[in-house]
């Protein structure tokens, strides 16, 4: 790279894989099956798909075009596109959201490292053998997250892994790692789906996920599906805006957004196809197990479901937790990049120095989040420990608010010629449905997300 020239992704496939890497994460493999289980299965899935298409993809295109047109980190992007206006605060809020999300997301990512180690050491098998009731898994999880040392060690390790990719730069770090990690992720997913579908509960699991019962669709399901689509596609904080600032001018923004939306949805559905057949294969479990599904129910399920063939139970567990590590890593990389790019470009720091600041800051905040489940349990804000507070403030408040403002900005504020120029690459490619796209940005997205937002704030108890 010449001095003064901005880094770029080297290839179109690199662009899709890096963006999909950001989108695919704990949100797909952990949060999606939880939400689907709690919201009635297939009916939720259908509403979710609608949200991805109608809301997610257009907002992703909006983030892409803001990033690529400004060629800057997300905070500077608004300063460049709308100088001297308060819009720059939307970008700054995104950077702050990225920093806070990374701090607690890396804690959960750290847990996936521990679970991988336990799976490799075949500890889940030993646990299952020692206690047929499965209580041992609940106790293990509770003890582990409250421990003052191990979760912090794994948090530090995960941040270090992320850091090492970031300092290598956009093309050699982010793009190259995505090109390796995403195919690995896909391969593991396919093997796991195949195994899962050969289990006795496969038919019941498939039916739960794929046969909709429309009587289950109510406003709560619709609002949860919107929120989930949003988090899962990494929208609302300029993550994809930052990545798009490294896109080349010939990248097709709409096509990329569609591909990323498709990959993200496929991974979520595949995670469902892994988890539900397994859940339905164990008599004592129901899909409504909630957030503990991945860390308490699943290690137990794997043993119970494949108990007759210990090798399969072992391989399934190891692959599943490696899958979680890989998916989390590509997402933490994208979160780290948002803050690193902002610091290095705004304060003229070297990339390495900016990355060190981000990693150190996240380590401090991450420790606080991790310890808030153990030694700092007594310290709460609005009745929430630090971990829950970070999750609430970012995923439930900052992301919807950011998404709403991004859609509003692209629909109402940004010069229409800029929008047109970006989505058609200055007229060289076709973009069908431009009017519809603008209509969604102007009206559907701000109103739709506004509803999710108000719901999260608890203002819709009457709905
Ligand atoms: N989309 C990621 C996931 O599904 C989470 C994420 C949210 C990443 C926001 C970046 C920005 O896990």
Short mmCIF file of C-alpha atoms and ligand atoms in Angstrom, two decimals:
data_model
loop_
_atom_site.label_atom_id
_atom_site.label_comp_id
_atom_site.label_asym_id
_atom_site.label_seq_id
_atom_site.Cartn_x
_atom_site.Cartn_y
_atom_site.Cartn_z
CA UNK A 1 0.00 0.00 0.00
CA UNK A 2 1.28 3.44 -0.89
CA UNK A 3 1.50 5.91 1.95
CA UNK A 4 -1.64 7.97 2.28
CA UNK A 5 -3.69 5.45 0.34
CA UNK A 6 -6.45 3.74 2.26
CA UNK A 7 -6.44 -0.02 2.74
CA UNK A 8 -8.78 -2.08 0.58
CA UNK A 9 -10.18 -5.55 0.53
CA UNK A 10 -8.43 -7.36 -2.28
CA UNK A 11 -11.31 -9.35 -3.79
CA UNK A 12 -15.08 -9.49 -4.05
CA UNK A 13 -15.24 -12.86 -2.35
CA UNK A 14 -13.11 -11.38 0.46
CA UNK A 15 -15.66 -8.59 0.88
CA UNK A 16 -18.57 -11.03 1.16
CA UNK A 17 -16.72 -13.39 3.51
CA UNK A 18 -15.48 -10.62 5.82
CA UNK A 19 -18.93 -9.02 6.03
CA UNK A 20 -20.59 -12.39 6.52
CA UNK A 21 -17.95 -13.13 9.18
CA UNK A 22 -19.05 -10.05 11.06
CA UNK A 23 -22.71 -11.00 10.80
CA UNK A 24 -22.37 -14.68 11.62
CA UNK A 25 -21.63 -15.12 15.30
CA UNK A 26 -23.04 -15.97 18.68
CA UNK A 27 -26.16 -14.17 17.47
CA UNK A 28 -26.85 -16.96 14.97
CA UNK A 29 -25.73 -20.02 16.84
CA UNK A 30 -26.64 -19.06 20.38
CA UNK A 31 -29.28 -16.32 20.30
CA UNK A 32 -31.28 -17.42 17.25
CA UNK A 33 -32.16 -20.94 18.47
CA UNK A 34 -33.03 -19.46 21.88
CA UNK A 35 -35.36 -16.90 20.38
CA UNK A 36 -36.89 -19.42 18.00
CA UNK A 37 -37.44 -21.87 20.86
CA UNK A 38 -39.03 -19.26 23.08
CA UNK A 39 -41.19 -17.78 20.32
CA UNK A 40 -42.82 -20.89 18.95
CA UNK A 41 -40.49 -22.19 16.22
CA UNK A 42 -41.42 -21.98 12.54
CA UNK A 43 -43.81 -19.03 12.86
CA UNK A 44 -40.95 -17.01 14.34
CA UNK A 45 -38.62 -18.15 11.58
CA UNK A 46 -41.03 -16.91 8.91
CA UNK A 47 -41.39 -13.47 10.47
CA UNK A 48 -37.63 -13.37 10.92
CA UNK A 49 -37.06 -14.03 7.21
CA UNK A 50 -39.42 -11.22 6.36
CA UNK A 51 -37.54 -8.85 8.67
CA UNK A 52 -34.21 -9.79 7.09
CA UNK A 53 -35.50 -9.07 3.60
CA UNK A 54 -37.61 -5.99 4.22
CA UNK A 55 -35.54 -4.30 6.90
CA UNK A 56 -32.13 -5.92 7.25
CA UNK A 57 -30.93 -5.94 3.65
CA UNK A 58 -31.93 -2.31 2.84
CA UNK A 59 -30.29 -1.00 6.02
CA UNK A 60 -27.19 -3.01 5.26
CA UNK A 61 -27.05 -1.41 1.81
CA UNK A 62 -27.43 1.99 3.52
CA UNK A 63 -24.49 1.25 5.85
CA UNK A 64 -22.44 0.05 2.89
CA UNK A 65 -23.08 3.16 0.82
CA UNK A 66 -22.33 5.55 3.70
CA UNK A 67 -19.03 3.75 4.32
CA UNK A 68 -17.90 3.41 0.74
CA UNK A 69 -18.81 6.92 -0.30
CA UNK A 70 -16.97 8.53 2.61
CA UNK A 71 -13.98 6.16 2.62
CA UNK A 72 -13.71 6.77 6.34
CA UNK A 73 -14.36 5.15 9.69
CA UNK A 74 -17.96 5.33 10.79
CA UNK A 75 -17.58 8.43 12.99
CA UNK A 76 -15.77 10.47 10.32
CA UNK A 77 -18.17 9.24 7.63
CA UNK A 78 -21.02 11.41 8.89
CA UNK A 79 -18.67 14.36 9.33
CA UNK A 80 -17.67 14.06 5.69
CA UNK A 81 -21.18 13.47 4.32
CA UNK A 82 -22.96 16.02 6.45
CA UNK A 83 -20.35 18.49 7.75
CA UNK A 84 -21.13 20.67 10.73
CA UNK A 85 -24.31 18.80 11.70
CA UNK A 86 -25.05 16.68 14.77
CA UNK A 87 -25.13 13.57 12.54
CA UNK A 88 -21.51 12.90 13.53
CA UNK A 89 -22.89 11.78 16.89
CA UNK A 90 -24.57 8.82 15.20
CA UNK A 91 -21.13 7.64 14.10
CA UNK A 92 -19.60 8.28 17.48
CA UNK A 93 -22.41 6.39 19.17
CA UNK A 94 -21.65 3.49 16.84
CA UNK A 95 -17.99 3.46 17.85
CA UNK A 96 -18.94 3.51 21.52
CA UNK A 97 -21.47 0.72 20.94
CA UNK A 98 -18.76 -1.33 19.21
CA UNK A 99 -16.39 -0.85 22.12
CA UNK A 100 -19.01 -1.84 24.69
CA UNK A 101 -20.32 -4.82 22.68
CA UNK A 102 -16.79 -6.12 22.18
CA UNK A 103 -16.19 -5.91 25.94
CA UNK A 104 -19.01 -8.28 26.89
CA UNK A 105 -19.17 -10.30 23.66
CA UNK A 106 -15.54 -11.31 24.22
CA UNK A 107 -16.49 -12.60 27.68
CA UNK A 108 -18.99 -15.06 26.16
CA UNK A 109 -16.52 -15.80 23.38
CA UNK A 110 -14.04 -16.66 26.14
CA UNK A 111 -16.51 -19.16 27.59
CA UNK A 112 -16.65 -20.89 24.20
CA UNK A 113 -12.86 -21.35 24.45
CA UNK A 114 -13.22 -23.03 27.84
CA UNK A 115 -16.01 -25.27 26.54
CA UNK A 116 -13.82 -26.23 23.59
CA UNK A 117 -11.02 -27.19 25.99
CA UNK A 118 -13.45 -29.22 28.12
CA UNK A 119 -14.82 -30.93 25.03
CA UNK A 120 -11.34 -31.79 23.75
CA UNK A 121 -10.41 -33.19 27.19
CA UNK A 122 -13.61 -35.29 27.05
CA UNK A 123 -14.75 -33.80 30.36
CA UNK A 124 -18.43 -33.63 29.33
CA UNK A 125 -18.51 -37.38 28.98
CA UNK A 126 -17.09 -37.79 32.49
CA UNK A 127 -19.58 -35.27 33.88
CA UNK A 128 -22.54 -37.00 32.23
CA UNK A 129 -21.41 -40.36 33.57
CA UNK A 130 -21.07 -38.99 37.10
CA UNK A 131 -24.58 -37.57 37.27
CA UNK A 132 -27.42 -38.97 35.16
CA UNK A 133 -29.75 -36.10 36.17
CA UNK A 134 -27.60 -33.60 34.28
CA UNK A 135 -27.52 -31.24 37.25
CA UNK A 136 -23.73 -31.34 37.07
CA UNK A 137 -23.80 -29.25 33.87
CA UNK A 138 -25.79 -26.48 35.51
CA UNK A 139 -23.39 -26.47 38.43
CA UNK A 140 -20.34 -26.45 36.18
CA UNK A 141 -21.59 -23.44 34.23
CA UNK A 142 -22.58 -21.51 37.39
CA UNK A 143 -19.22 -22.23 39.00
CA UNK A 144 -17.25 -21.40 35.88
CA UNK A 145 -18.78 -17.99 35.12
CA UNK A 146 -18.50 -16.95 38.78
CA UNK A 147 -14.82 -17.94 38.97
CA UNK A 148 -12.56 -14.89 39.33
CA UNK A 149 -9.74 -16.31 37.18
CA UNK A 150 -10.53 -18.66 34.32
CA UNK A 151 -13.17 -16.63 32.48
CA UNK A 152 -10.81 -13.64 32.65
CA UNK A 153 -7.91 -15.68 31.31
CA UNK A 154 -10.04 -16.88 28.39
CA UNK A 155 -11.33 -13.35 27.81
CA UNK A 156 -7.74 -12.10 27.58
CA UNK A 157 -6.86 -14.94 25.24
CA UNK A 158 -9.78 -14.20 22.94
CA UNK A 159 -8.97 -10.51 22.83
CA UNK A 160 -5.36 -11.38 22.04
CA UNK A 161 -6.43 -13.57 19.12
CA UNK A 162 -8.60 -10.73 17.81
CA UNK A 163 -5.78 -8.23 18.32
CA UNK A 164 -3.31 -10.33 16.34
CA UNK A 165 -5.62 -10.38 13.32
CA UNK A 166 -6.35 -6.66 13.53
CA UNK A 167 -2.72 -5.54 13.64
CA UNK A 168 -2.04 -7.46 10.45
CA UNK A 169 -4.30 -5.04 8.62
CA UNK A 170 -7.35 -5.16 6.43
CA UNK A 171 -6.23 -7.39 3.59
CA UNK A 172 -3.65 -9.58 5.33
CA UNK A 173 -5.51 -9.74 8.66
CA UNK A 174 -9.27 -9.39 8.30
CA UNK A 175 -9.70 -10.62 4.73
CA UNK A 176 -7.27 -13.51 4.90
CA UNK A 177 -8.59 -14.78 8.26
CA UNK A 178 -12.18 -14.62 6.96
CA UNK A 179 -11.20 -16.57 3.86
CA UNK A 180 -9.90 -19.37 6.09
CA UNK A 181 -12.35 -19.23 8.98
CA UNK A 182 -15.63 -18.92 7.06
CA UNK A 183 -15.17 -22.07 4.96
CA UNK A 184 -14.11 -23.95 8.13
CA UNK A 185 -17.26 -22.72 9.81
CA UNK A 186 -19.41 -23.80 6.90
CA UNK A 187 -17.83 -27.22 6.75
CA UNK A 188 -18.36 -27.86 10.47
CA UNK A 189 -21.96 -26.67 10.13
CA UNK A 190 -22.70 -29.07 7.29
CA UNK A 191 -21.18 -32.05 9.15
CA UNK A 192 -23.12 -31.17 12.30
CA UNK A 193 -26.44 -30.75 10.43
CA UNK A 194 -25.89 -34.11 8.78
CA UNK A 195 -25.22 -35.81 12.15
CA UNK A 196 -28.10 -34.07 13.81
CA UNK A 197 -30.60 -35.02 11.13
CA UNK A 198 -29.78 -38.67 11.61
CA UNK A 199 -30.93 -38.57 15.24
CA UNK A 200 -34.23 -40.04 16.47
CA UNK A 201 -35.72 -36.62 17.22
CA UNK A 202 -34.90 -35.24 13.75
CA UNK A 203 -38.47 -35.32 12.43
CA UNK A 204 -39.88 -33.57 15.51
CA UNK A 205 -37.06 -31.01 15.42
CA UNK A 206 -37.57 -30.28 11.72
CA UNK A 207 -41.29 -29.93 12.21
CA UNK A 208 -40.77 -27.48 15.06
CA UNK A 209 -38.46 -25.35 12.94
CA UNK A 210 -40.17 -25.61 9.56
CA UNK A 211 -43.93 -26.09 10.04
CA UNK A 212 -45.42 -22.75 10.99
CA UNK A 213 -48.34 -22.38 13.34
CA UNK A 214 -49.66 -18.94 12.52
CA UNK A 215 -51.75 -18.72 15.63
CA UNK A 216 -48.45 -18.18 17.44
CA UNK A 217 -47.66 -14.94 15.60
CA UNK A 218 -48.39 -11.96 17.80
CA UNK A 219 -46.79 -8.56 18.19
CA UNK A 220 -44.23 -9.91 20.65
CA UNK A 221 -43.02 -12.47 18.10
CA UNK A 222 -42.78 -9.81 15.39
CA UNK A 223 -40.82 -7.45 17.59
CA UNK A 224 -38.44 -10.17 18.82
CA UNK A 225 -37.81 -11.25 15.23
CA UNK A 226 -36.95 -7.70 14.20
CA UNK A 227 -34.57 -7.27 17.11
CA UNK A 228 -32.90 -10.58 16.36
CA UNK A 229 -32.49 -9.78 12.65
CA UNK A 230 -30.85 -6.56 13.59
CA UNK A 231 -28.32 -7.95 16.05
CA UNK A 232 -27.55 -10.94 13.89
CA UNK A 233 -26.79 -8.88 10.79
CA UNK A 234 -24.45 -6.55 12.76
CA UNK A 235 -26.59 -3.53 11.91
CA UNK A 236 -26.98 -0.22 13.69
CA UNK A 237 -23.47 0.64 14.80
CA UNK A 238 -21.53 1.16 11.61
CA UNK A 239 -19.69 -2.16 11.67
CA UNK A 240 -20.50 -2.84 8.04
CA UNK A 241 -20.09 0.86 7.29
CA UNK A 242 -16.46 0.60 8.42
CA UNK A 243 -15.91 -2.55 6.35
CA UNK A 244 -17.51 -0.87 3.32
CA UNK A 245 -15.01 1.97 3.56
CA UNK A 246 -12.47 -0.64 2.42
CA UNK A 247 -14.62 -1.84 -0.52
CA UNK A 248 -13.37 -1.14 -4.01
CA UNK A 249 -15.46 1.00 -6.33
CA UNK A 250 -16.55 -1.96 -8.44
CA UNK A 251 -18.14 -3.90 -5.57
CA UNK A 252 -21.89 -4.37 -6.04
CA UNK A 253 -23.35 -3.14 -2.74
CA UNK A 254 -26.86 -4.55 -3.16
CA UNK A 255 -25.62 -7.95 -4.26
CA UNK A 256 -23.13 -8.07 -1.38
CA UNK A 257 -25.83 -7.16 1.15
CA UNK A 258 -28.12 -9.85 -0.27
CA UNK A 259 -25.36 -12.46 -0.11
CA UNK A 260 -24.45 -11.52 3.46
CA UNK A 261 -28.13 -11.61 4.50
CA UNK A 262 -28.52 -14.99 2.85
CA UNK A 263 -25.40 -16.48 4.46
CA UNK A 264 -26.34 -15.10 7.87
CA UNK A 265 -29.85 -16.55 7.61
CA UNK A 266 -28.61 -19.90 6.32
CA UNK A 267 -26.21 -20.22 9.25
CA UNK A 268 -28.98 -19.37 11.72
CA UNK A 269 -31.33 -21.95 10.16
CA UNK A 270 -28.54 -24.54 10.09
CA UNK A 271 -27.82 -23.85 13.77
CA UNK A 272 -31.52 -24.49 14.37
CA UNK A 273 -31.28 -27.71 12.35
CA UNK A 274 -28.42 -28.83 14.58
CA UNK A 275 -29.94 -27.86 17.88
CA UNK A 276 -33.65 -28.76 17.64
CA UNK A 277 -33.35 -32.35 16.38
CA UNK A 278 -30.84 -32.91 19.18
CA UNK A 279 -33.13 -31.30 21.76
CA UNK A 280 -36.10 -33.40 20.62
CA UNK A 281 -33.99 -36.54 20.83
CA UNK A 282 -33.69 -36.22 24.60
CA UNK A 283 -37.02 -36.85 26.29
CA UNK A 284 -36.56 -34.54 29.26
CA UNK A 285 -35.77 -31.40 27.25
CA UNK A 286 -37.93 -28.80 25.57
CA UNK A 287 -36.80 -26.13 23.09
CA UNK A 288 -37.76 -23.31 25.46
CA UNK A 289 -34.64 -23.89 27.60
CA UNK A 290 -33.54 -20.28 26.85
CA UNK A 291 -30.08 -18.78 26.94
CA UNK A 292 -28.64 -21.68 28.91
CA UNK A 293 -29.28 -23.93 25.89
CA UNK A 294 -25.77 -23.70 24.47
CA UNK A 295 -23.75 -23.88 27.66
CA UNK A 296 -25.85 -26.07 29.95
CA UNK A 297 -28.29 -28.10 27.90
CA UNK A 298 -26.18 -28.84 24.82
CA UNK A 299 -23.08 -30.44 26.36
CA UNK A 300 -25.48 -32.67 28.23
CA UNK A 301 -27.61 -33.35 25.16
CA UNK A 302 -24.64 -34.34 23.05
CA UNK A 303 -23.74 -36.99 25.59
CA UNK A 304 -27.30 -38.22 26.01
CA UNK A 305 -28.07 -38.23 22.30
CA UNK A 306 -24.91 -39.98 21.17
CA UNK A 307 -24.37 -41.89 24.42
CA UNK A 308 -24.34 -45.19 22.59
CA UNK A 309 -21.46 -44.08 20.36
CA UNK A 310 -18.97 -42.18 22.54
CA UNK A 311 -16.76 -41.23 19.59
CA UNK A 312 -19.66 -39.40 17.97
CA UNK A 313 -20.54 -37.59 21.20
CA UNK A 314 -16.93 -36.52 21.49
CA UNK A 315 -16.56 -35.33 17.90
CA UNK A 316 -19.92 -33.57 17.90
CA UNK A 317 -19.09 -31.65 21.10
CA UNK A 318 -15.62 -30.63 19.96
CA UNK A 319 -16.82 -29.50 16.53
CA UNK A 320 -19.74 -27.56 17.95
CA UNK A 321 -17.60 -25.52 20.33
CA UNK A 322 -14.90 -24.94 17.72
CA UNK A 323 -17.72 -23.65 15.52
CA UNK A 324 -18.73 -21.19 18.22
CA UNK A 325 -15.13 -20.00 18.65
CA UNK A 326 -14.67 -19.44 14.92
CA UNK A 327 -18.00 -17.65 14.52
CA UNK A 328 -17.30 -15.41 17.51
CA UNK A 329 -13.80 -14.58 16.33
CA UNK A 330 -14.87 -13.19 12.95
CA UNK A 331 -17.41 -11.02 14.78
CA UNK A 332 -15.02 -9.72 17.46
CA UNK A 333 -12.59 -8.82 14.65
CA UNK A 334 -15.23 -6.61 13.02
CA UNK A 335 -16.13 -4.94 16.31
CA UNK A 336 -12.46 -4.28 17.09
CA UNK A 337 -11.91 -2.81 13.63
CA UNK A 338 -14.65 -0.20 14.10
CA UNK A 339 -12.92 1.24 17.15
CA UNK A 340 -9.35 0.78 15.91
CA UNK A 341 -10.07 2.54 12.60
CA UNK A 342 -11.74 5.40 14.46
CA UNK A 343 -8.87 5.90 16.90
CA UNK A 344 -6.10 5.59 14.37
CA UNK A 345 -7.72 7.91 11.80
CA UNK A 346 -9.06 10.51 14.20
CA UNK A 347 -6.04 10.77 16.47
CA UNK A 348 -3.43 9.92 13.81
CA UNK A 349 -2.15 6.90 15.69
CA UNK A 350 -0.47 3.94 14.06
CA UNK A 351 -2.80 0.99 13.56
CA UNK A 352 -0.81 -1.08 16.05
CA UNK A 353 -1.00 1.57 18.74
CA UNK A 354 -4.74 2.15 18.22
CA UNK A 355 -5.34 -1.60 18.35
CA UNK A 356 -3.37 -1.87 21.61
CA UNK A 357 -5.53 0.83 23.19
CA UNK A 358 -8.73 -0.91 22.10
CA UNK A 359 -7.58 -4.32 23.32
CA UNK A 360 -6.45 -2.92 26.67
CA UNK A 361 -9.66 -0.93 27.15
CA UNK A 362 -11.83 -3.92 26.29
CA UNK A 363 -9.84 -6.10 28.63
CA UNK A 364 -10.54 -3.75 31.53
CA UNK A 365 -14.26 -3.45 30.76
CA UNK A 366 -14.50 -7.16 29.91
CA UNK A 367 -12.96 -8.06 33.30
CA UNK A 368 -15.58 -5.90 34.94
CA UNK A 369 -18.34 -7.72 33.03
CA UNK A 370 -16.89 -11.12 33.77
CA UNK A 371 -16.35 -10.44 37.47
CA UNK A 372 -19.86 -9.00 37.74
CA UNK A 373 -21.09 -12.58 37.60
CA UNK A 374 -18.95 -13.55 40.58
CA UNK A 375 -17.08 -11.35 43.02
CA UNK A 376 -18.78 -8.12 41.90
CA UNK A 377 -22.27 -9.62 41.95
CA UNK A 378 -23.47 -7.13 44.54
CA UNK A 379 -22.74 -4.11 42.36
CA UNK A 380 -25.76 -3.48 40.19
CA UNK A 381 -27.12 -0.58 38.15
CA UNK A 382 -30.92 -0.48 37.66
CA UNK A 383 -30.97 -3.98 39.12
CA UNK A 384 -28.58 -5.33 36.44
CA UNK A 385 -24.99 -6.49 36.87
CA UNK A 386 -22.41 -4.93 34.54
CA UNK A 387 -22.65 -7.75 32.03
CA UNK A 388 -26.43 -7.50 31.67
CA UNK A 389 -26.22 -3.73 31.68
CA UNK A 390 -23.76 -3.70 28.77
CA UNK A 391 -25.93 -6.13 26.84
CA UNK A 392 -29.07 -4.12 27.51
CA UNK A 393 -27.65 -0.70 26.71
CA UNK A 394 -25.99 -1.80 23.48
CA UNK A 395 -28.09 -4.53 21.88
CA UNK A 396 -31.42 -3.24 23.07
CA UNK A 397 -30.95 0.54 23.01
CA UNK A 398 -27.95 1.69 20.96
CA UNK A 399 -28.32 -0.70 18.01
CA UNK A 400 -32.02 -0.07 17.28
CA UNK A 401 -31.56 3.65 17.76
CA UNK A 402 -28.48 3.64 15.50
CA UNK A 403 -30.27 1.59 12.82
CA UNK A 404 -33.24 3.88 12.81
CA UNK A 405 -30.99 6.91 12.41
CA UNK A 406 -28.90 5.28 9.66
CA UNK A 407 -32.03 4.53 7.62
CA UNK A 408 -33.29 8.05 8.25
CA UNK A 409 -29.95 9.57 7.25
CA UNK A 410 -29.69 7.63 4.00
CA UNK A 411 -33.38 8.17 3.17
CA UNK A 412 -33.89 11.81 4.11
CA UNK A 413 -30.56 13.59 4.56
CA UNK A 414 -28.09 12.16 2.07
CA UNK A 415 -28.19 13.60 -1.44
CA UNK A 416 -30.25 11.20 -3.58
CA UNK A 417 -27.59 11.35 -6.34
CA UNK A 418 -25.00 9.99 -3.91
CA UNK A 419 -27.31 7.12 -2.97
CA UNK A 420 -28.06 6.36 -6.60
CA UNK A 421 -24.40 6.65 -7.61
CA UNK A 422 -23.31 4.19 -4.91
CA UNK A 423 -25.93 1.51 -5.49
CA UNK A 424 -25.46 1.59 -9.26
CA UNK A 425 -21.68 2.19 -9.21
CA UNK A 426 -22.25 5.49 -11.01
CA UNK A 427 -24.76 4.01 -13.41
CA UNK A 428 -22.64 1.08 -14.52
CA UNK A 429 -24.80 -1.62 -12.91
CA UNK A 430 -28.56 -1.97 -12.59
CA UNK A 431 -30.40 -1.56 -9.33
CA UNK A 432 -33.99 -2.66 -9.65
CA UNK A 433 -36.50 -1.30 -7.16
CA UNK A 434 -34.68 1.92 -6.29
CA UNK A 435 -37.95 3.68 -5.40
CA UNK A 436 -38.93 0.82 -3.11
CA UNK A 437 -35.50 0.93 -1.49
CA UNK A 438 -35.87 4.64 -0.77
CA UNK A 439 -39.41 4.14 0.52
CA UNK A 440 -38.17 1.51 2.97
CA UNK A 441 -35.35 3.77 4.17
CA UNK A 442 -37.63 6.77 4.54
CA UNK A 443 -40.67 5.21 6.15
CA UNK A 444 -40.72 1.47 6.76
CA UNK A 445 -37.37 1.11 8.53
CA UNK A 446 -37.57 4.14 10.85
CA UNK A 447 -41.14 3.28 11.89
CA UNK A 448 -40.50 -0.47 12.16
CA UNK A 449 -37.33 -0.11 14.18
CA UNK A 450 -38.93 2.65 16.23
CA UNK A 451 -41.50 0.08 17.30
CA UNK A 452 -38.81 -2.44 18.32
CA UNK A 453 -37.03 0.28 20.19
CA UNK A 454 -40.08 1.43 22.11
CA UNK A 455 -40.91 -2.17 22.86
CA UNK A 456 -37.46 -2.75 24.32
CA UNK A 457 -37.92 0.30 26.48
CA UNK A 458 -41.07 -1.32 27.80
CA UNK A 459 -43.41 1.31 26.42
CA UNK A 460 -45.53 -1.26 24.61
CA UNK A 461 -46.82 -3.34 27.46
CA UNK A 462 -50.31 -2.85 26.05
CA UNK A 463 -49.50 -4.42 22.66
N1 LIG B 1 -23.76 -10.10 14.31
C1 LIG B 1 -22.98 -10.63 15.37
C2 LIG B 1 -23.54 -11.97 15.80
O1 LIG B 1 -24.47 -12.45 15.24
C3 LIG B 1 -22.91 -9.69 16.55
C4 LIG B 1 -22.52 -8.30 16.18
C5 LIG B 1 -23.40 -7.27 16.43
C6 LIG B 1 -21.31 -8.06 15.58
C7 LIG B 1 -23.07 -5.97 16.07
C8 LIG B 1 -20.96 -6.77 15.21
C9 LIG B 1 -21.84 -5.73 15.44
O2 LIG B 1 -23.05 -12.57 16.71
#
